[in-house]
XYZ file of C-alpha atoms in Angstrom:
680
model
C -141.824 -51.042 -86.666
C -140.762 -47.600 -88.215
C -136.867 -47.285 -87.984
C -137.225 -43.693 -87.580
C -139.285 -44.285 -84.334
C -136.082 -46.471 -82.944
C -133.802 -43.491 -83.687
C -135.864 -40.785 -82.146
C -136.434 -43.173 -78.888
C -132.695 -43.298 -78.673
C -131.733 -39.833 -78.992
C -134.692 -38.317 -77.039
C -132.885 -38.688 -73.419
C -129.835 -37.203 -74.870
C -131.671 -34.118 -76.292
C -133.553 -33.452 -73.190
C -129.884 -33.796 -70.979
C -128.609 -31.129 -73.464
C -131.490 -29.069 -72.945
C -131.582 -29.379 -69.143
C -127.952 -29.313 -68.686
C -127.721 -26.184 -66.663
C -130.148 -27.611 -63.952
C -127.931 -30.522 -63.814
C -124.727 -28.601 -62.896
C -126.918 -26.700 -60.547
C -127.743 -29.938 -58.738
C -124.285 -31.098 -58.587
C -123.067 -27.867 -57.220
C -125.644 -27.941 -54.301
C -124.763 -31.335 -53.432
C -121.331 -30.690 -53.260
C -122.042 -27.886 -50.985
C -124.198 -29.732 -49.030
C -121.169 -32.377 -48.584
C -118.570 -29.812 -47.692
C -120.950 -28.118 -44.822
C -121.576 -31.631 -43.464
C -117.774 -32.411 -43.172
C -116.989 -28.989 -41.530
C -119.670 -29.654 -39.090
C -118.594 -32.832 -38.324
C -115.054 -31.606 -37.697
C -115.838 -28.935 -35.734
C -118.083 -31.044 -33.207
C -115.441 -33.311 -32.896
C -112.671 -30.484 -32.222
C -115.006 -29.477 -29.384
C -115.421 -32.786 -28.026
C -111.590 -33.336 -27.796
C -111.283 -29.738 -26.146
C -113.577 -30.622 -23.716
C -111.751 -34.006 -22.600
C -108.650 -32.277 -22.487
C -109.807 -29.731 -20.224
C -111.822 -32.129 -18.149
C -108.164 -34.126 -17.819
C -106.381 -30.850 -16.739
C -108.754 -29.476 -14.328
C -109.105 -30.921 -10.750
C -112.252 -32.881 -10.253
C -113.066 -30.107 -7.740
C -113.537 -27.573 -10.213
C -114.908 -29.618 -12.885
C -118.473 -28.629 -11.617
C -117.863 -25.350 -12.915
C -117.572 -26.182 -16.301
C -120.508 -25.202 -18.640
C -121.093 -26.166 -22.125
C -117.701 -27.385 -22.657
C -115.969 -24.204 -21.398
C -113.973 -23.462 -18.250
C -115.818 -20.550 -16.361
C -112.860 -20.409 -13.925
C -109.762 -18.884 -15.526
C -106.095 -19.187 -14.445
C -105.028 -16.280 -12.076
C -102.142 -14.308 -13.392
C -99.736 -12.559 -10.993
C -98.608 -9.255 -11.424
C -96.984 -8.586 -8.389
C -94.837 -11.496 -6.972
C -93.549 -9.603 -4.187
C -91.508 -6.386 -2.782
C -87.852 -5.533 -2.161
C -87.162 -3.084 0.087
C -83.629 -1.686 -0.043
C -82.512 1.137 2.442
C -79.447 3.243 3.102
C -79.297 4.264 6.797
C -76.890 6.296 8.778
C -78.425 6.611 11.680
C -80.821 3.681 11.539
C -84.180 5.662 10.535
C -84.235 4.387 7.283
C -83.477 0.951 8.447
C -86.538 1.302 10.873
C -88.848 2.860 8.016
C -87.756 -0.569 6.121
C -89.151 -2.744 8.865
C -92.570 -0.778 9.204
C -93.056 -0.697 5.516
C -92.310 -4.837 5.273
C -94.832 -5.606 7.844
C -97.316 -3.464 5.999
C -96.410 -5.636 2.641
C -96.502 -8.789 4.411
C -100.242 -8.024 5.530
C -101.159 -8.109 1.957
C -100.228 -11.819 1.667
C -96.808 -10.671 -0.497
C -93.477 -11.873 -0.069
C -91.152 -9.259 1.215
C -87.191 -8.894 1.513
C -85.511 -6.233 3.349
C -81.953 -5.226 1.982
C -79.434 -3.502 3.318
C -77.675 -1.722 0.320
C -74.389 -2.221 1.853
C -74.714 -6.031 1.491
C -76.206 -5.439 -2.059
C -74.152 -5.913 -5.515
C -75.906 -4.167 -8.177
C -73.583 -5.124 -10.648
C -74.876 -8.561 -10.127
C -78.328 -8.358 -8.915
C -80.056 -5.403 -9.969
C -81.067 -6.578 -13.728
C -82.764 -9.546 -12.220
C -85.513 -7.077 -11.155
C -86.617 -6.722 -14.707
C -88.313 -9.968 -14.959
C -89.042 -10.763 -11.239
C -92.336 -8.906 -11.354
C -91.132 -7.323 -8.072
C -91.752 -3.899 -6.961
C -88.531 -2.264 -5.508
C -88.804 0.365 -3.061
C -85.924 2.487 -2.083
C -85.386 4.094 1.520
C -82.824 6.475 1.301
C -81.473 8.937 3.596
C -79.149 11.937 2.749
C -76.199 12.621 4.895
C -73.745 15.451 5.305
C -73.077 17.511 2.554
C -75.856 15.640 0.366
C -73.677 12.412 0.155
C -75.568 8.908 0.591
C -74.661 7.535 3.876
C -71.961 4.700 3.997
C -74.067 1.758 3.675
C -75.411 3.104 0.307
C -72.174 4.853 -1.070
C -71.485 1.891 -3.663
C -74.459 1.945 -5.107
C -74.951 5.026 -5.470
C -71.889 5.459 -7.203
C -72.517 2.335 -9.415
C -75.906 3.793 -10.331
C -74.478 7.302 -11.204
C -71.662 5.440 -13.524
C -74.429 3.290 -15.188
C -76.713 6.153 -15.911
C -73.841 8.642 -17.632
C -72.291 5.435 -19.382
C -73.818 4.809 -22.994
C -72.971 1.322 -22.870
C -75.820 0.436 -20.345
C -78.182 2.756 -22.398
C -81.633 4.440 -21.583
C -83.279 0.713 -21.574
C -81.020 -1.292 -19.430
C -83.549 -1.460 -16.346
C -86.669 -1.387 -18.876
C -89.139 -3.323 -16.966
C -88.003 -2.782 -13.473
C -90.836 -1.192 -11.097
C -89.626 0.841 -8.172
C -90.484 3.805 -5.728
C -88.450 6.090 -3.592
C -88.658 7.760 -0.303
C -86.038 10.046 0.969
C -84.951 11.188 3.949
C -83.468 14.499 4.769
C -83.536 18.064 6.570
C -85.028 20.973 4.474
C -82.823 23.017 7.158
C -79.915 22.420 4.438
C -81.897 23.643 1.280
C -78.993 23.286 -1.282
C -78.654 19.252 -0.478
C -82.182 18.416 0.853
C -83.166 14.756 0.067
C -80.290 14.816 -2.627
C -79.635 11.302 -2.716
C -83.543 10.096 -2.967
C -83.726 12.589 -5.762
C -80.458 11.197 -7.377
C -81.271 7.816 -7.416
C -84.742 8.601 -8.568
C -83.457 10.156 -11.498
C -80.682 7.998 -12.405
C -83.184 4.806 -12.050
C -85.460 6.351 -14.466
C -82.536 7.197 -16.830
C -81.430 3.668 -16.830
C -85.295 2.651 -18.253
C -87.039 1.664 -14.908
C -90.445 2.639 -14.309
C -91.852 4.611 -11.435
C -94.955 3.174 -9.644
C -95.286 5.989 -7.399
C -94.343 9.563 -6.753
C -91.180 9.973 -4.836
C -91.686 10.545 -1.159
C -89.793 13.015 0.770
C -89.516 12.966 4.701
C -88.261 16.132 6.384
C -86.716 16.127 9.497
C -87.586 19.783 10.173
C -90.796 19.345 11.739
C -91.611 23.145 11.135
C -91.257 22.604 7.420
C -92.254 18.797 7.246
C -95.908 18.488 5.753
C -97.218 16.441 8.078
C -95.438 17.699 11.350
C -92.908 15.143 11.161
C -90.429 12.537 9.199
C -92.302 9.817 10.757
C -95.534 11.352 9.807
C -94.399 12.025 6.323
C -93.179 8.120 5.907
C -96.504 6.945 7.110
C -98.394 9.129 4.600
C -96.141 7.774 1.707
C -96.430 4.280 3.197
C -100.439 4.366 3.070
C -99.942 5.496 -0.648
C -97.457 2.805 -1.542
C -99.729 0.067 0.047
C -103.079 1.367 -1.677
C -100.850 1.384 -5.032
C -99.477 -1.933 -4.523
C -102.876 -3.589 -4.209
C -104.034 -1.741 -7.544
C -100.919 -3.102 -9.251
C -101.658 -6.723 -7.623
C -104.915 -6.615 -9.584
C -103.348 -5.904 -12.682
C -104.875 -2.123 -12.778
C -101.965 -0.307 -14.054
C -103.046 3.217 -13.988
C -101.033 6.264 -13.587
C -99.176 6.874 -10.182
C -101.770 9.746 -9.176
C -98.759 12.120 -8.350
C -98.232 15.672 -9.086
C -96.584 15.148 -12.235
C -94.432 17.854 -14.299
C -96.306 19.663 -16.881
C -99.320 17.457 -16.095
C -97.454 14.174 -17.593
C -97.292 11.188 -15.342
C -93.902 9.961 -14.152
C -95.121 6.266 -14.937
C -94.973 7.014 -18.751
C -92.832 4.150 -19.852
C -89.907 4.768 -21.786
C -90.397 4.817 -25.343
C -94.022 6.659 -25.199
C -94.209 9.927 -26.763
C -94.464 11.617 -23.864
C -91.412 13.053 -22.486
C -89.673 12.024 -19.199
C -90.445 12.634 -15.790
C -89.723 15.618 -13.566
C -89.771 14.151 -10.264
C -92.659 15.245 -7.805
C -92.705 14.950 -4.333
C -95.131 13.397 -1.932
C -94.329 15.928 0.641
C -94.712 19.833 0.263
C -92.392 22.436 -1.091
C -88.973 23.078 0.159
C -86.168 25.134 -0.481
C -83.890 23.906 -3.215
C -86.881 22.273 -4.996
C -86.626 24.527 -7.684
C -83.042 23.708 -8.408
C -83.221 19.688 -7.823
C -86.682 18.983 -8.619
C -86.013 19.550 -12.406
C -83.484 16.391 -13.345
C -82.632 15.557 -16.629
C -85.729 14.528 -18.526
C -83.830 11.289 -20.099
C -80.678 9.893 -21.238
C -81.580 10.541 -24.843
C -81.638 14.600 -24.316
C -78.338 15.013 -22.067
C -76.557 11.871 -22.426
C -77.471 10.472 -25.558
C -77.595 12.082 -28.889
C -80.325 11.330 -31.167
C -78.234 9.043 -33.089
C -77.868 6.731 -29.648
C -74.094 7.587 -29.160
C -72.735 9.516 -26.121
C -73.343 13.054 -25.560
C -71.378 15.781 -23.657
C -72.105 13.862 -20.198
C -70.884 10.505 -21.006
C -67.444 8.576 -21.362
C -66.238 5.769 -23.378
C -63.104 3.156 -23.757
C -61.171 3.069 -26.678
C -62.544 -0.434 -27.141
C -65.953 0.629 -27.878
C -64.912 2.962 -30.770
C -66.859 0.631 -33.245
C -70.202 0.949 -31.509
C -69.590 5.079 -31.472
C -68.748 5.182 -35.106
C -71.988 2.981 -36.381
C -74.176 5.762 -34.455
C -72.231 8.554 -35.745
C -72.679 7.586 -39.328
C -76.275 8.320 -39.014
C -75.596 12.029 -37.872
C -75.926 14.889 -40.095
C -72.549 15.886 -42.067
C -69.999 17.865 -40.499
C -70.331 21.505 -39.811
C -69.342 23.934 -42.221
C -65.674 25.422 -42.477
C -66.584 28.627 -41.428
C -67.586 27.312 -37.877
C -64.667 25.326 -37.375
C -62.425 28.731 -38.201
C -64.525 30.526 -35.597
C -64.231 27.918 -32.943
C -60.381 27.446 -33.804
C -60.106 31.312 -33.296
C -62.292 31.339 -30.068
C -60.065 28.704 -28.478
C -56.721 29.673 -29.469
C -56.667 33.612 -29.277
C -54.321 34.930 -26.554
C -56.029 36.161 -23.114
C -55.566 39.503 -21.904
C -53.383 38.602 -19.375
C -49.408 37.597 -19.658
C -50.158 33.844 -18.488
C -53.110 33.349 -20.539
C -56.731 32.142 -19.647
C -57.466 29.293 -18.150
C -58.303 26.114 -20.286
C -61.289 24.796 -18.054
C -64.013 26.867 -18.542
C -66.968 26.931 -15.798
C -69.103 25.288 -18.030
C -66.331 22.345 -18.946
C -65.652 22.093 -15.169
C -69.216 21.412 -14.355
C -69.752 18.677 -17.235
C -66.315 16.999 -16.419
C -67.244 17.004 -12.820
C -70.595 15.494 -13.105
C -69.054 12.329 -15.281
C -66.638 11.949 -12.160
C -63.621 13.832 -13.487
C -61.363 15.044 -10.864
C -60.114 18.331 -12.289
C -56.611 19.402 -11.693
C -55.453 23.086 -11.901
C -56.549 24.723 -15.103
C -55.960 21.909 -17.822
C -55.735 18.543 -16.101
C -57.598 16.037 -14.980
C -57.986 12.268 -13.561
C -60.737 9.763 -13.826
C -61.009 6.203 -12.395
C -61.181 3.764 -15.305
C -64.115 0.944 -15.268
C -61.137 -1.526 -15.723
C -59.656 -0.231 -12.637
C -62.816 -1.037 -10.784
C -63.058 -4.411 -12.320
C -59.486 -5.494 -11.120
C -59.999 -4.390 -7.642
C -62.702 -6.714 -7.412
C -60.714 -9.797 -9.036
C -63.252 -9.577 -12.387
C -60.230 -9.211 -14.653
C -58.481 -5.878 -16.329
C -58.582 -4.255 -19.508
C -56.683 -5.226 -22.936
C -53.667 -4.054 -21.982
C -53.061 -6.548 -19.063
C -53.618 -9.189 -21.304
C -51.322 -7.739 -24.125
C -48.626 -5.804 -22.000
C -49.023 -7.191 -18.601
C -50.554 -3.949 -16.988
C -51.884 -4.194 -13.494
C -54.834 -2.341 -14.229
C -55.843 -1.589 -10.677
C -52.741 0.180 -10.275
C -53.323 2.043 -13.365
C -54.073 5.812 -13.268
C -55.742 7.227 -16.479
C -54.871 11.127 -16.449
C -54.245 13.912 -19.056
C -52.128 17.114 -18.656
C -53.923 18.702 -21.623
C -57.822 18.393 -22.080
C -57.374 20.363 -25.463
C -56.980 18.683 -28.592
C -55.825 19.720 -32.279
C -58.875 17.346 -34.018
C -62.827 17.423 -33.698
C -63.112 13.526 -34.585
C -66.542 12.412 -35.409
C -65.935 9.414 -32.934
C -64.821 11.616 -30.289
C -66.178 10.257 -26.888
C -66.173 14.063 -25.414
C -68.531 15.170 -28.429
C -66.477 17.993 -28.858
C -67.030 19.831 -25.583
C -63.175 19.890 -24.942
C -61.199 22.899 -26.226
C -59.345 22.946 -29.439
C -56.659 24.719 -31.033
C -53.130 24.286 -32.911
C -50.841 25.661 -30.487
C -50.628 26.093 -26.494
C -52.231 29.389 -25.608
C -53.626 28.687 -22.241
C -52.259 29.280 -18.552
C -49.750 26.643 -17.799
C -49.564 24.686 -14.659
C -46.107 23.087 -13.100
C -46.032 19.410 -14.019
C -44.672 18.506 -10.138
C -48.248 20.005 -9.208
C -50.431 17.984 -11.701
C -48.615 15.031 -10.879
C -49.237 15.538 -7.054
C -52.668 16.280 -7.382
C -53.338 13.467 -9.999
C -51.913 10.684 -7.721
C -53.900 11.899 -4.606
C -57.330 12.394 -6.350
C -56.598 8.671 -7.937
C -55.994 7.630 -4.447
C -58.841 9.069 -3.042
C -61.030 7.471 -5.164
C -59.314 4.127 -4.868
C -60.227 4.645 -1.142
C -63.702 4.936 -1.748
C -64.010 1.417 -2.330
C -62.853 0.287 0.994
C -65.843 -1.959 1.996
C -67.490 -2.468 -1.317
C -68.896 -5.903 -2.027
C -66.204 -8.286 -3.815
C -63.434 -5.769 -3.423
C -60.153 -8.002 -2.707
C -58.293 -6.461 0.229
C -54.841 -7.452 -1.219
C -55.780 -5.552 -4.683
C -57.281 -2.486 -2.620
C -53.779 -1.667 -0.916
C -52.003 -2.182 -4.335
C -54.278 0.107 -5.951
C -53.347 2.689 -3.521
C -49.834 2.383 -4.898
C -49.666 3.770 -8.397
C -47.738 1.630 -11.056
C -49.175 2.563 -14.405
C -49.913 6.314 -15.802
C -52.091 5.845 -18.781
C -51.995 9.328 -20.497
C -55.006 8.616 -22.715
C -57.999 10.006 -21.057
C -58.787 12.706 -23.149
C -57.353 15.459 -25.163
C -53.766 15.623 -26.707
C -51.431 15.135 -23.812
C -48.303 15.892 -26.278
C -49.537 19.466 -26.220
C -48.421 19.952 -22.801
C -45.354 22.306 -23.100
C -43.875 20.481 -20.246
C -44.765 17.009 -21.160
C -41.327 15.853 -21.069
C -40.924 17.066 -17.571
C -43.917 15.295 -16.658
C -42.767 11.942 -17.780
C -39.494 12.496 -15.944
C -41.728 12.820 -12.911
C -43.416 9.739 -13.407
C -40.301 7.836 -14.019
C -38.675 8.940 -10.954
C -42.010 7.781 -9.031
C -41.284 4.340 -10.606
C -44.561 4.662 -12.729
C -44.710 3.481 -16.275
C -45.777 5.733 -19.021
C -48.491 5.022 -21.780
C -48.742 8.295 -23.975
C -51.377 8.441 -26.636
C -51.113 11.314 -29.818
C -52.957 11.679 -32.864
C -50.002 12.367 -34.951
C -50.378 15.978 -35.689
C -47.437 17.225 -33.496
C -44.179 15.447 -35.334
C -41.934 17.968 -33.976
C -43.237 17.285 -30.281
C -42.561 13.311 -30.926
C -39.208 13.768 -31.992
C -38.091 15.742 -29.088
C -40.143 13.475 -26.786
C -38.071 11.739 -24.157
C -38.565 7.738 -23.568
C -41.737 6.603 -22.954
C -42.586 3.189 -21.903
C -44.887 2.705 -24.796
C -45.963 5.247 -27.593
C -49.165 5.287 -29.391
C -50.342 6.681 -32.178
C -53.923 6.803 -33.300
C -53.884 6.072 -36.863
C -57.915 6.392 -37.682
C -57.422 6.910 -41.676
C -55.144 5.966 -43.889
C -55.612 8.462 -46.792
C -55.791 12.240 -46.974
C -59.668 12.178 -47.679
C -60.470 10.094 -45.123
C -58.307 11.533 -42.426
C -59.911 14.832 -43.259
C -63.549 13.520 -43.077
C -63.053 11.255 -39.788
C -60.684 13.562 -37.700
C -61.283 16.721 -38.973
C -57.963 18.289 -38.028
C -57.583 21.902 -37.338
C -53.966 21.996 -39.102
C -54.459 22.880 -43.006
C -51.215 20.894 -43.621
C -52.734 17.852 -41.311
C -51.921 15.255 -44.079
C -47.948 16.072 -43.922
C -47.922 16.665 -40.020
C -49.723 12.854 -39.932
C -46.876 11.372 -42.073
C -44.196 13.188 -40.369
C -45.436 11.963 -37.054
C -45.243 8.419 -38.045
C -41.734 9.013 -39.573
C -40.852 10.374 -36.151
C -42.392 7.299 -34.479
C -39.990 4.989 -36.783
C -37.152 6.970 -35.228
C -37.976 5.920 -31.848
C -35.910 2.978 -30.150
C -38.586 2.619 -27.130
C -41.847 0.465 -27.686
C -44.259 2.188 -30.359
C -47.966 1.101 -31.181
C -50.262 1.922 -33.719
C -53.730 2.310 -32.568
C -55.935 1.385 -35.628
C -59.524 2.202 -35.798
C -61.071 0.261 -38.380
C -64.992 0.363 -38.800
C -67.189 -0.894 -41.447
C -68.457 1.443 -43.849
C -65.806 4.082 -42.896
C -62.131 2.869 -43.804
C -61.886 -0.859 -43.873
C -61.716 -0.631 -47.377
C -58.459 1.297 -47.478
C -56.130 -1.819 -46.492
C -53.535 -1.690 -48.787
C -53.040 2.007 -47.719
C -52.905 1.287 -43.960
C -49.968 -1.117 -44.903
C -48.192 1.591 -46.526
C -48.338 3.482 -43.294
C -47.469 0.583 -41.236
C -44.034 0.270 -43.133
C -43.628 4.272 -42.737
C -43.916 4.398 -39.022
C -42.670 0.741 -38.470
C -44.165 0.159 -34.981
C -43.280 -2.745 -32.562
C -46.928 -3.596 -32.579
C -48.940 -4.140 -35.727
C -45.631 -5.377 -37.365
C -44.642 -7.317 -34.280
C -41.073 -7.774 -33.923
C -41.023 -9.437 -30.447
C -41.684 -13.396 -31.591
C -38.146 -15.060 -30.406
C -37.485 -18.646 -31.056
C -41.189 -19.437 -31.482
C -42.519 -17.571 -28.680
C -44.412 -14.163 -28.028
C -42.590 -11.526 -26.353
C -45.249 -8.696 -25.852
C -45.350 -7.922 -22.199
C -43.060 -5.542 -20.471
C -40.735 -5.779 -17.671
C -41.381 -2.784 -16.020
C -38.573 -2.904 -13.267
C -36.177 -3.459 -16.263
C -37.699 -0.064 -17.779
C -37.479 1.990 -14.643
C -33.601 0.804 -14.519
C -32.979 1.755 -18.220
C -34.430 5.134 -18.066
C -32.648 5.931 -14.749
C -29.522 5.055 -16.623
C -30.552 7.406 -19.356
C -31.320 10.127 -17.270
C -27.947 10.020 -15.294
C -26.201 10.003 -18.447
C -27.614 13.009 -19.869
C -29.377 10.896 -22.649
C -26.114 9.375 -23.716
C -26.930 5.861 -22.824
C -30.118 4.866 -25.056
C -31.772 1.677 -24.899
C -34.517 0.019 -27.010
C -37.899 -1.845 -26.893
C -35.979 -5.352 -26.980
C -34.126 -4.282 -23.601
C -37.164 -4.575 -21.506
C -39.555 -7.031 -23.217
C -41.001 -9.883 -21.274
C -42.548 -13.363 -22.376
C -46.156 -13.471 -23.037
C -48.049 -15.360 -20.498
C -49.821 -18.641 -22.283
C -53.040 -17.649 -21.031
C -52.765 -14.034 -23.242
C -52.051 -15.915 -26.530
C -54.613 -16.311 -29.297
C -55.940 -19.723 -29.173
C -55.632 -20.120 -25.384
C -58.407 -22.119 -23.450
C -58.436 -18.968 -21.198
C -59.033 -16.542 -24.033
C -56.977 -13.895 -22.787
C -58.378 -13.777 -19.360
C -55.921 -13.956 -16.263
C -56.831 -17.338 -14.623
C -56.283 -15.546 -11.245
C -59.112 -13.397 -11.474
C -63.024 -14.812 -11.599
C -64.536 -13.946 -15.326
C -68.009 -11.871 -14.819
C -70.215 -11.410 -17.701
C -73.217 -9.260 -17.168
C -76.370 -10.610 -17.691
C -77.829 -10.136 -21.024
C -81.095 -8.167 -20.793
C -82.580 -9.836 -23.684
C -82.311 -13.202 -21.937
C -83.785 -11.749 -18.895
C -86.723 -10.389 -20.607
C -87.458 -13.623 -22.283
C -87.389 -15.361 -19.068
C -90.510 -13.005 -17.743
């Protein structure tokens, strides 16, 4: 045998494999691909089989016959409307009767229905529940004498108005709530025809609720009524409401079909590109419509600036300044210097008459009255604090109750001067109040200011009679003013008769809490004893004070320092009110410490820890005795802060189980809107 043949025989298969290697690779690739496809198909079939078994177990036997090819033909029915709540505010019983008729019509649709008298309803506790409830809320509201709501709806309307103008609630507070309004009125009184229905419609929209139907307007004047009578007006609106309700039940959330402003539907959700609603009526045109059918388009235009902080029609407490500052930072830079000089000249020039001009202009009067201010004379005002309302209902007081023992329901918040010498970037009046460096206005007498302030305060307290939750004892106490917070707006110390005003307060046994912006050192030095004197320290360096407070005085920094020195000479209680806001002035802590040393306030540098116990509260009766002795002696018998201090109760101390909340009251926390939405 030829040896070469053996070699050829062994090598030939290898040579063949090498020559056809690409076909071999292709075969392997094809085999792997087929194997992968087989695995995928197998797993898919297994998944379908398991899903089918799961569906068969979850679906009742009676419906298993509807299953075809492993899929359920009958899907779970979704609920779009869970029920209807009908709220009514009635004076003579007409709205109540209409509510019963509407309830019967709604019940015919097999929908749960509840009729609620607004007198027995607390919006602070329950209105937000409607966000996630999938209910439709119908409001039947009568307009009573002079455009006021009926007695049964007074608290609801007052609460809703305050919430709509309070930036803390915001324009999405009731987002998710669906509502419709029918108003009852008489067009014989054109200036306030259906005013209550229009206002409630507007306020709900401003808080983010969604109108599902055009507002209906019933007219008692049979001559002008669109359908011949108020009953016929209601019947027509009711038919439209029921029809709309059926559409919503089916999940067909179409436009409301009403005559909307500028062709845009009122039902457009907040946050869309279309602007807010102009209310449209289910009835005909009436006198006064041109005036009252144009409510503010949205809270973002009138009550909130683009940055989300309060505009000229909202008010805010000092406790909330941090929130405002965070929004203010997003604004444009401050106005140029020339504009400030022009504004100063405009607001401080002398009037044509010898007495000077009135500080409160018609525009300012309108804006402040809209926000709930009771204006006094030509330059003063009083307003009911939200903490006064809270404590009347036994829901706790403001921080001054915890820190100093103030009874919030007996505290009157007022000011004898709406003017100020600063244009602070966080001003909650948003620079609508007058500004100036000296008093150039007509001046009212302090006796008149105090008398009208107390009377107006008492009248506002009286409006809470019968409001759900108001404690009878607190209501009676609230009519007797015990404290006066001179911190409402403006610079109280600018008022030339501020000392006389303080004397009158103390003669009436009313304690005084005065706040100043530290631009009037002479006035601080000349100030008579005050129960507690606050100085707002908004910055600790010259540059930051100019940037934040935007003072009108050229020598503002020296005035600031001199004011703090004048504060140090005061023997009564003094407080630094610091405004520390992240990214604005919190990096100046050392400079703040130097200012504290300069003014030596009683609080910040606390001097009232005695034998290991805190003494931050005030003995108000003792203060009144001491200040009377001071007045009787012509100022020779002075007294100091330690003479009228009182021991801080255990619940008000840091680390206490009560966390600063008076155990005599019941803590009430507003439901979180985010949680309410999550529950839907």
